[in-house]
Tab-separated table of C-alpha atoms in Angstrom:
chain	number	residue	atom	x	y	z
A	1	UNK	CA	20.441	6.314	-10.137
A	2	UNK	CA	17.548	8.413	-8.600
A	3	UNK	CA	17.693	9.350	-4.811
A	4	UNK	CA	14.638	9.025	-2.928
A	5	UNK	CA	13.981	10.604	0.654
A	6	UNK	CA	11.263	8.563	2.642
A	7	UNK	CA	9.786	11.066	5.146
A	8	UNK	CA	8.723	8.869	8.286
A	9	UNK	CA	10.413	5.475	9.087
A	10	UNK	CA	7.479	3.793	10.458
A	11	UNK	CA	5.091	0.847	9.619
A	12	UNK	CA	5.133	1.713	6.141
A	13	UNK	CA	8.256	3.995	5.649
A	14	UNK	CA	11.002	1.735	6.932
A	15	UNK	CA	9.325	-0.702	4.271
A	16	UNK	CA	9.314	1.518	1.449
A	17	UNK	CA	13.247	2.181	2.082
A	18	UNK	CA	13.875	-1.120	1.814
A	19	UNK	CA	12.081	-1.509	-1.150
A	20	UNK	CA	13.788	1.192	-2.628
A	21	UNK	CA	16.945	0.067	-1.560
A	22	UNK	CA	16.595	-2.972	-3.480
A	23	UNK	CA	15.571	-1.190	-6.935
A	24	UNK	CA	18.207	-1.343	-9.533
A	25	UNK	CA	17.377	2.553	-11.006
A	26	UNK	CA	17.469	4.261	-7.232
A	27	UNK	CA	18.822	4.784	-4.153
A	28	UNK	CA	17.496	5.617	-0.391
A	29	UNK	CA	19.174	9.301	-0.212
A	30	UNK	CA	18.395	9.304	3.501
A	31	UNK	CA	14.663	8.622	6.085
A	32	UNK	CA	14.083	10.829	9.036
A	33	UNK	CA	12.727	10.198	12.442
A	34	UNK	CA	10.850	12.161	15.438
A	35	UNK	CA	12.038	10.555	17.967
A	36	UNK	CA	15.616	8.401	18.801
A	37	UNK	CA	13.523	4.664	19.030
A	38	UNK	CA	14.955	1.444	18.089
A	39	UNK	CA	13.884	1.716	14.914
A	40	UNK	CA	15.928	5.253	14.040
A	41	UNK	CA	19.310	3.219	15.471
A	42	UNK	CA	17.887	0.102	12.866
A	43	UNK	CA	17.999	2.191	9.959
A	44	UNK	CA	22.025	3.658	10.992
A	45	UNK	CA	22.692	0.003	11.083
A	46	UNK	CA	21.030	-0.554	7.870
A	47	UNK	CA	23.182	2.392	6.588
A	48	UNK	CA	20.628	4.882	5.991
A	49	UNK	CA	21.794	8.581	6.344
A	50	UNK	CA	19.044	9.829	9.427
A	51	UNK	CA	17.728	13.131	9.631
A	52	UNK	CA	15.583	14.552	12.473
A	53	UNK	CA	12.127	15.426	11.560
A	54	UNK	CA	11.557	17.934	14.496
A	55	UNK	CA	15.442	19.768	14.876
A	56	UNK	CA	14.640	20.892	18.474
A	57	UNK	CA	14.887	17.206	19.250
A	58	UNK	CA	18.111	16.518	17.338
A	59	UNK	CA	19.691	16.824	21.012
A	60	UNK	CA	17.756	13.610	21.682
A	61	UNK	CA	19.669	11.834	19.248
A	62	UNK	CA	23.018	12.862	20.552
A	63	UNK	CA	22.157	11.896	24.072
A	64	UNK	CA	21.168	8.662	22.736
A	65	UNK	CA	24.004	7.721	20.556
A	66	UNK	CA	22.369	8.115	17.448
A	67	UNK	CA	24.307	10.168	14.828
A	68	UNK	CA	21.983	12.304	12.432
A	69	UNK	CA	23.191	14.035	9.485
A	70	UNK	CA	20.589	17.302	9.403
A	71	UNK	CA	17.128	18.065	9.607
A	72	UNK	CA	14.420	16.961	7.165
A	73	UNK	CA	15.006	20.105	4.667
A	74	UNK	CA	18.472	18.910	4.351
A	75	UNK	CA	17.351	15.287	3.259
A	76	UNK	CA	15.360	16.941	0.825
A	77	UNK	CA	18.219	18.708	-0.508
A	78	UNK	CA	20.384	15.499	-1.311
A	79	UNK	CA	17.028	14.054	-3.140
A	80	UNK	CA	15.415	13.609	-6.678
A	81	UNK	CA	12.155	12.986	-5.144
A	82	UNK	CA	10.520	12.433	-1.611
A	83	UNK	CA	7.927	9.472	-0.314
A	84	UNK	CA	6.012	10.540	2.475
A	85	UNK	CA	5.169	7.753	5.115
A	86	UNK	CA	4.301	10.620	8.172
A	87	UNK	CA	1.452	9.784	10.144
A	88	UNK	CA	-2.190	10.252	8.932
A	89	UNK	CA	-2.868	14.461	7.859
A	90	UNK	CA	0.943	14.908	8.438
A	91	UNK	CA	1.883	14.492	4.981
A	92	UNK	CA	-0.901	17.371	3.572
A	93	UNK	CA	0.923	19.740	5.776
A	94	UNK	CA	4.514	18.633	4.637
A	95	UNK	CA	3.150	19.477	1.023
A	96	UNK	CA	3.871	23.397	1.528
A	97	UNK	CA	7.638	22.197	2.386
A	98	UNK	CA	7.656	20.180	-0.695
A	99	UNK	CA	6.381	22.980	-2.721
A	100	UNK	CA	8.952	25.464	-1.612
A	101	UNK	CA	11.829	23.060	-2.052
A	102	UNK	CA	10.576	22.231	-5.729
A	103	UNK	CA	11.002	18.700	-4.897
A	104	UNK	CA	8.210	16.420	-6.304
A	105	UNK	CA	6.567	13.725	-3.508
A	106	UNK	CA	4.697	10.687	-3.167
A	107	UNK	CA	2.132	10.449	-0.279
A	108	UNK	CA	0.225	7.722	1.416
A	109	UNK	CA	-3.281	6.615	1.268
A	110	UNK	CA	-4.120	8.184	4.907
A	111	UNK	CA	-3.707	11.652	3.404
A	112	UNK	CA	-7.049	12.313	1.429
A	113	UNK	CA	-7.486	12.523	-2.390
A	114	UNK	CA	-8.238	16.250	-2.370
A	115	UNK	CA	-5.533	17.405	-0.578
A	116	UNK	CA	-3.152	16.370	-2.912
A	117	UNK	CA	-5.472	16.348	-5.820
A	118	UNK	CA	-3.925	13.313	-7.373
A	119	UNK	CA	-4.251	9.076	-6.645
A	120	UNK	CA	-2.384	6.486	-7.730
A	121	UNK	CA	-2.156	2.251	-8.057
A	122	UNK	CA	0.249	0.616	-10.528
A	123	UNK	CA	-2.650	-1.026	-12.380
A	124	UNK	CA	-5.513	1.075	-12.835
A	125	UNK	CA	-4.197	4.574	-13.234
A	126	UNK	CA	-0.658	4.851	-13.989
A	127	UNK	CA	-0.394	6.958	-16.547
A	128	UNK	CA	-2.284	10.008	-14.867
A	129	UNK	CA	0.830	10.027	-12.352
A	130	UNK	CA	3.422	10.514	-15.553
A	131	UNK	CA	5.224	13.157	-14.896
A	132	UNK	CA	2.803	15.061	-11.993
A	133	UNK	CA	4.140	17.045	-9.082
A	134	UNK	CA	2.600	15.070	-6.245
A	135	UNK	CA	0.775	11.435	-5.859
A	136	UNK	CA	-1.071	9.547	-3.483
A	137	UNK	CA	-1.013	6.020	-3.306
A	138	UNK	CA	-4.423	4.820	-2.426
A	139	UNK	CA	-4.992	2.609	1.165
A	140	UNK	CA	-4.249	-0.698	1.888
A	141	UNK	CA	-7.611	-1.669	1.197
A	142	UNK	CA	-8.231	0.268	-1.782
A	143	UNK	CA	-5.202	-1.168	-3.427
A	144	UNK	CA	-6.125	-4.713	-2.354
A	145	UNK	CA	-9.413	-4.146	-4.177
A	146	UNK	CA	-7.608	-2.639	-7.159
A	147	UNK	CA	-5.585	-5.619	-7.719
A	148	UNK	CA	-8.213	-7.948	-7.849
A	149	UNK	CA	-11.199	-5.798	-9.786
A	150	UNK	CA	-9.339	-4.508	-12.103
A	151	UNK	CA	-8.427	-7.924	-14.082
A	152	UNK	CA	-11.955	-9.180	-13.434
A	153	UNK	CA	-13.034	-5.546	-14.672
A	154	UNK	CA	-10.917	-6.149	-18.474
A	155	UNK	CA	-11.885	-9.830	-18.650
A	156	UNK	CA	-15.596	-9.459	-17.952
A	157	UNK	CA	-16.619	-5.680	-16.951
A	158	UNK	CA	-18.192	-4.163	-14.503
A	159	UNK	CA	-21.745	-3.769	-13.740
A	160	UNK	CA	-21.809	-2.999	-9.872
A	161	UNK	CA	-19.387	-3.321	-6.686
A	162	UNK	CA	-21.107	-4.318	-2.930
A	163	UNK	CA	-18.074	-5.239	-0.371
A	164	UNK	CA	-17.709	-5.667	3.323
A	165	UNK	CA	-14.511	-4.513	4.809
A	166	UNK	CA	-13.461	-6.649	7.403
A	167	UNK	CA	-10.587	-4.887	9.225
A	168	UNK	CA	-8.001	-4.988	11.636
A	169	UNK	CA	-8.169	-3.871	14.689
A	170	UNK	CA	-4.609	-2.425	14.956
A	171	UNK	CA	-1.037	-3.001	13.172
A	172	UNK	CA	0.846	-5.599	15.673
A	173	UNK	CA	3.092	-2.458	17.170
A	174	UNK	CA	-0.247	-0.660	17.990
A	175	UNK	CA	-0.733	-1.601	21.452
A	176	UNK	CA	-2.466	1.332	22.725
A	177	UNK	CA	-6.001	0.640	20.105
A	178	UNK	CA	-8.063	-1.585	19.807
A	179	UNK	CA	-10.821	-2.681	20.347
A	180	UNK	CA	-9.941	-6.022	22.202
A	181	UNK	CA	-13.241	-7.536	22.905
A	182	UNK	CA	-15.722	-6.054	20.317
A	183	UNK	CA	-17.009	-6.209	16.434
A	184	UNK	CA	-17.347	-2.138	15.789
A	185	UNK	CA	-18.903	-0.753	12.494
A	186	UNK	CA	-16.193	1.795	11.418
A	187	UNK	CA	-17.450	4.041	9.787
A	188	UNK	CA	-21.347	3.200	11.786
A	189	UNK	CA	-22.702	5.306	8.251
A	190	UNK	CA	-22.983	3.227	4.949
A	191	UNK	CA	-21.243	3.170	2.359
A	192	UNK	CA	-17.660	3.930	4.073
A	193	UNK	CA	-14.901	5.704	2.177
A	194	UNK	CA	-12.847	2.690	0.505
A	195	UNK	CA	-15.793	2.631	-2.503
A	196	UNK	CA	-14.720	6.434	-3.192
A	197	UNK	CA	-11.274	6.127	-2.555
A	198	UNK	CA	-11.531	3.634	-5.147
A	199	UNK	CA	-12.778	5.692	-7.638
A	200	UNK	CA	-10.063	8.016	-7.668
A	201	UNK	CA	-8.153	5.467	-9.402
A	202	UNK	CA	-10.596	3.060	-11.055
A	203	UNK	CA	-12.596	5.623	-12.871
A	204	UNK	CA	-16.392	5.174	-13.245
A	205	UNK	CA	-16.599	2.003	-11.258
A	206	UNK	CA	-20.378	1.659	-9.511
A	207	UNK	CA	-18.538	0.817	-5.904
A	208	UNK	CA	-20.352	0.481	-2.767
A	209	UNK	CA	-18.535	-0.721	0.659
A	210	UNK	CA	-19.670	-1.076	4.433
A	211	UNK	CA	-16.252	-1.686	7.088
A	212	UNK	CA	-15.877	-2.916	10.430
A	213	UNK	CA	-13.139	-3.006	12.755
A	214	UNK	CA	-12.415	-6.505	14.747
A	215	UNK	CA	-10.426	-7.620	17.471
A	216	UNK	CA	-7.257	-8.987	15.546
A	217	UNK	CA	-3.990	-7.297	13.960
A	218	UNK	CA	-2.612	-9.157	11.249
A	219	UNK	CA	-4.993	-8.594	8.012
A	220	UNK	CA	-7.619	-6.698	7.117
A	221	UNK	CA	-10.759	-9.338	5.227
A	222	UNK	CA	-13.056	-8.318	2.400
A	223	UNK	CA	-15.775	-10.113	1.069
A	224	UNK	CA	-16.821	-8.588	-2.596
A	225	UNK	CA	-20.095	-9.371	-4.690
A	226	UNK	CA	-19.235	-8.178	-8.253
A	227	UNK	CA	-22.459	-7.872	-10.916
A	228	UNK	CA	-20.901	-8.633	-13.955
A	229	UNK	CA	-21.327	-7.108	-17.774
A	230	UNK	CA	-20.424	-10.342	-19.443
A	231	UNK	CA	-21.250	-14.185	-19.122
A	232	UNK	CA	-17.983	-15.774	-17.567
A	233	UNK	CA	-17.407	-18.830	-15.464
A	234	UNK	CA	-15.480	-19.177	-12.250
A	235	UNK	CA	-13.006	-21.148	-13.620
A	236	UNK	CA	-12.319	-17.829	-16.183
A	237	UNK	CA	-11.793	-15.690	-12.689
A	238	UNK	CA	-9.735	-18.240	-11.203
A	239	UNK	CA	-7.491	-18.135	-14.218
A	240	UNK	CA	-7.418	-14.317	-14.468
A	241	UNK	CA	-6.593	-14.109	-10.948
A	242	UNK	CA	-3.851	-16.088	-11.039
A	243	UNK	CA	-2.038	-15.300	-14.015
A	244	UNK	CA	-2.220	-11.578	-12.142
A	245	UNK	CA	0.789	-10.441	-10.624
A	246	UNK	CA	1.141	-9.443	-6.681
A	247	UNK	CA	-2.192	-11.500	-6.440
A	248	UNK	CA	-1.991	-14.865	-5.596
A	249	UNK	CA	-4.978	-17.485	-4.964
A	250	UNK	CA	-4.432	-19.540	-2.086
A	251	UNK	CA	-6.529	-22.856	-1.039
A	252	UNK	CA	-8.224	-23.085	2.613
A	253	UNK	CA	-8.125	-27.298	1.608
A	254	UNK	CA	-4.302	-26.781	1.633
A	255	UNK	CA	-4.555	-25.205	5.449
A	256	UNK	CA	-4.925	-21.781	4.428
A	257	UNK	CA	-8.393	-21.367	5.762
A	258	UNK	CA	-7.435	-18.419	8.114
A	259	UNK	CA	-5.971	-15.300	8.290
A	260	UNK	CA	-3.493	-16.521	10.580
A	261	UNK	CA	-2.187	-19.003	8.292
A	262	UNK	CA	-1.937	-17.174	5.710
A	263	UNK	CA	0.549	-14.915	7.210
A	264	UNK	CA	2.179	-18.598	8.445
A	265	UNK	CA	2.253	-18.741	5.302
A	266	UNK	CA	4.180	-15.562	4.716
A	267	UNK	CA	6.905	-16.432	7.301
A	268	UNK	CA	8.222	-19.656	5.056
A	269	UNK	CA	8.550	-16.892	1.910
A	270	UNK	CA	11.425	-15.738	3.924
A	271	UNK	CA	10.674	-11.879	3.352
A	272	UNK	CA	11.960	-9.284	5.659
A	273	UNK	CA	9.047	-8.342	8.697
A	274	UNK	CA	7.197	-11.310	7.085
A	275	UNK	CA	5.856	-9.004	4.622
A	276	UNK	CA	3.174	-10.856	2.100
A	277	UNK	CA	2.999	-8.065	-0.855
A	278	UNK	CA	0.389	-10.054	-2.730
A	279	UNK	CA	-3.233	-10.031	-2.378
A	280	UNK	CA	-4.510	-13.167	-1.197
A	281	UNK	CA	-7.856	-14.613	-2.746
A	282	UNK	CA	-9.647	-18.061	-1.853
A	283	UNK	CA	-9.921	-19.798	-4.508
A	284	UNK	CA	-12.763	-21.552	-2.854
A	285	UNK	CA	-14.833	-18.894	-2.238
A	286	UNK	CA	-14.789	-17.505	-6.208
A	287	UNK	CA	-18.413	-18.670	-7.395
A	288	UNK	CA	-20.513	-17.253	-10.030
A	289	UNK	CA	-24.025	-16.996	-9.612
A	290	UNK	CA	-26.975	-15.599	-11.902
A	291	UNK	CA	-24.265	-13.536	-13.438
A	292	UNK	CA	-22.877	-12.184	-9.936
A	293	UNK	CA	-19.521	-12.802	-8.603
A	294	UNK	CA	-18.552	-13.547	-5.033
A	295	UNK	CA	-15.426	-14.272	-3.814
A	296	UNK	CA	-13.222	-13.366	-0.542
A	297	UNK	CA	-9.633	-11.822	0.054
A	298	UNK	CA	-6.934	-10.853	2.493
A	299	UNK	CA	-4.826	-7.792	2.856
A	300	UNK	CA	-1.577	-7.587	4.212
A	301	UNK	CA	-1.833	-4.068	5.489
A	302	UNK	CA	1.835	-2.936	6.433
A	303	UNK	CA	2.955	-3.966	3.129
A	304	UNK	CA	0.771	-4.485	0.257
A	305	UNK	CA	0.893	-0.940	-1.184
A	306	UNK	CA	4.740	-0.989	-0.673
A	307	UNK	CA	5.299	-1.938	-4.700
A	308	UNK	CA	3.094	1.155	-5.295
A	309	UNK	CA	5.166	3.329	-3.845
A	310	UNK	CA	8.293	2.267	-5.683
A	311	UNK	CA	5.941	2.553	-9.176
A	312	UNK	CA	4.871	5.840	-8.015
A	313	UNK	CA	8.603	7.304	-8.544
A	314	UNK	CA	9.048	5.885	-11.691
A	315	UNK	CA	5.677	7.600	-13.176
A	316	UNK	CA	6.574	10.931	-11.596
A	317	UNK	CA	9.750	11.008	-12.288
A	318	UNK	CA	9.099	9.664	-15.705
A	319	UNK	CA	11.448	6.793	-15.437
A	320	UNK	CA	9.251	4.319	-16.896
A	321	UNK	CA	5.995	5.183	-19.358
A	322	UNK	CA	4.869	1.176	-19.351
A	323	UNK	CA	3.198	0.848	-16.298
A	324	UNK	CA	3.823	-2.827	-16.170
A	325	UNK	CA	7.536	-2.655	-17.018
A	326	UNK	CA	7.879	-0.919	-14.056
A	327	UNK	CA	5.589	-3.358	-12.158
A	328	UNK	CA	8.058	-6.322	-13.576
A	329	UNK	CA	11.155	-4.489	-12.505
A	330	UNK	CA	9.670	-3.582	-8.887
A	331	UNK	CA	8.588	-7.147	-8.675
A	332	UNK	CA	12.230	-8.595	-9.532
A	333	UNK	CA	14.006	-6.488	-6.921
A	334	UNK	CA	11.316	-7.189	-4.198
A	335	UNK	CA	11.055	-11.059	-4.744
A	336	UNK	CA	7.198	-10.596	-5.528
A	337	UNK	CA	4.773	-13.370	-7.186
């Protein structure tokens, strides 16, 4: 039974704990906290040993009620590995501490690919992770279009990648961003970052992508044009996609037609936070034409890479070689499609 540290219980780190928590081969050694919120006295209720990421503020925690057992460094001690879920260009800085500690660590896709040298998604690249130091699982987005190129990539190939990133404003919580009332290119230069970030795990791909932030918070929207190497049909996508695990082709004709719905949708799964894992794709909108593909997807963005965190510890610690046994067994545990 391994014991994991998560590093952050936010958006994404509270998730991953859970998801840990629910894995037959480990165990959530303890997640720390800045600050005494609602979500630090949560995770005591959930049972998680809480340590203090900044110990001049463990006094905070005692006036509030909320027992902590130790700082950070002593979390690490009581742990086989640590996932990092700080905020964005925390992590790189928390990689010195993981160094010195001789700990190995899993960071998230807002840390960049150089600073910790090494990207990861369950199905394009998980054997480069086997047995390395340090990780970073790829974005939201990036992993969203990793789930859904990749099959199309070994049924048909390749030629050429053109999408537009439609994102989210803000994550629900966020209350202080926006924007409210505007459509704002994000990055205003083309291409943005997701096509690169995507080839730190995807190798070779021909990837441009263009991204926009609008005025909503539940999922980020991409609409992909894929030149393909081989003759295929539609129908052949449609049946690759959904014969491919934690992606999941939904029907606007069956009122999913929105964003909105679709995380509707997610509420009747009955998953914790409402959390849709899967990848979304209209089946609708998959046509092939002249040899070009075009469909559109959805991205659940506080929980879609959540799996790929969980796979990430099995390939460093070398718990699992077969990238897609350890896929199967995440999927089991987390209730995923």
């Amino acid at each position: 039974m391994i014991s994991v540290a998560i590093n952050g219980y936010g958006t994404i780190g509270k998730r991953v704990a859970d998801a840990v928590a629910a894995q037959e081969d480990m165990k959530v050694a303890g997640v720390s906290k800045t600050k005494p919120d609602f979500e630090a006295r949560v995770a005591i209720e959930k049972g998680y040993d809480l340590y203090v990421s900044i110990p001049e503020r463990e006094k905070l925690f005692d006036e509030a009620g909320i027992p902590v057992s130790g700082t950070v460094e002593d979390m690490l001690e009581e742990a086989d590995i640590v996932v990092d879920a700080t905020p964005e260009g925390i992590g790189a800085k928390n990689l010195e501490m993981y160094r010195e500690k001789g700990i190995k660590a899993i960071f998230q896709g807002g840390e960049k690919h150089d600073a910790i040298g090494l990207s990861f998604n369950s199905f394009a690249n998980y054997h480069e992770s086997l047995g390395a130091d340090y990780t970073r699982v790829v974005s939201c987005n990036t992993t969203g279009l990793c789930r859904t190129l990749k099959p199309i990539d070994d049924l048909c190939g390749i030629k050429k990648v053109r999408a537009v990133m439609v994102r989210r404003g803000a994550d629900p919580v966020q209350v202080k961003k926006g924007p409210i009332n505007a459509i704002v290119p994000n990055p205003p230069t083309v291409p943005s970052h997701h096509g690169p970030d995507l080839k730190t795990v995807m190798k070779g791909v021909n990837i441009h992508t263009v991204a926009l932030l609008v005025p909503t918070t539940l999922m980020h929207q991409h609409n992909i044009m894929v030149e393909l190497e081989d003759p295929v049909e539609a129908d052949e996508i449609k049946a690759r996609l959904d014969e491919t695990t934690r992606v999941m082709l939904v029907r606007a004709s069956e009122g999913l037609a929105s964003t909105a719905e679709i995380m509707e949708y997610a509420k009747e799964l009955g998953r914790s936070r409402n959390d849709l894992f899967e990848i979304p794709v209209w089946e609708e909108s998959i046509n092939v034409v002249d040899g070009e593909l075009f469909y559109m997807q959805a991205v659940h963005q506080e929980s879609d890479a959540v799996p790929e965190s969980v796979d990430a510890i099995r390939a460093l610690l070398e718990l699992e070689e077969d990238n897609m046994k350890s896929i199967m067994k995440t999927n089991r545990a987390m209730g995923i499609l």
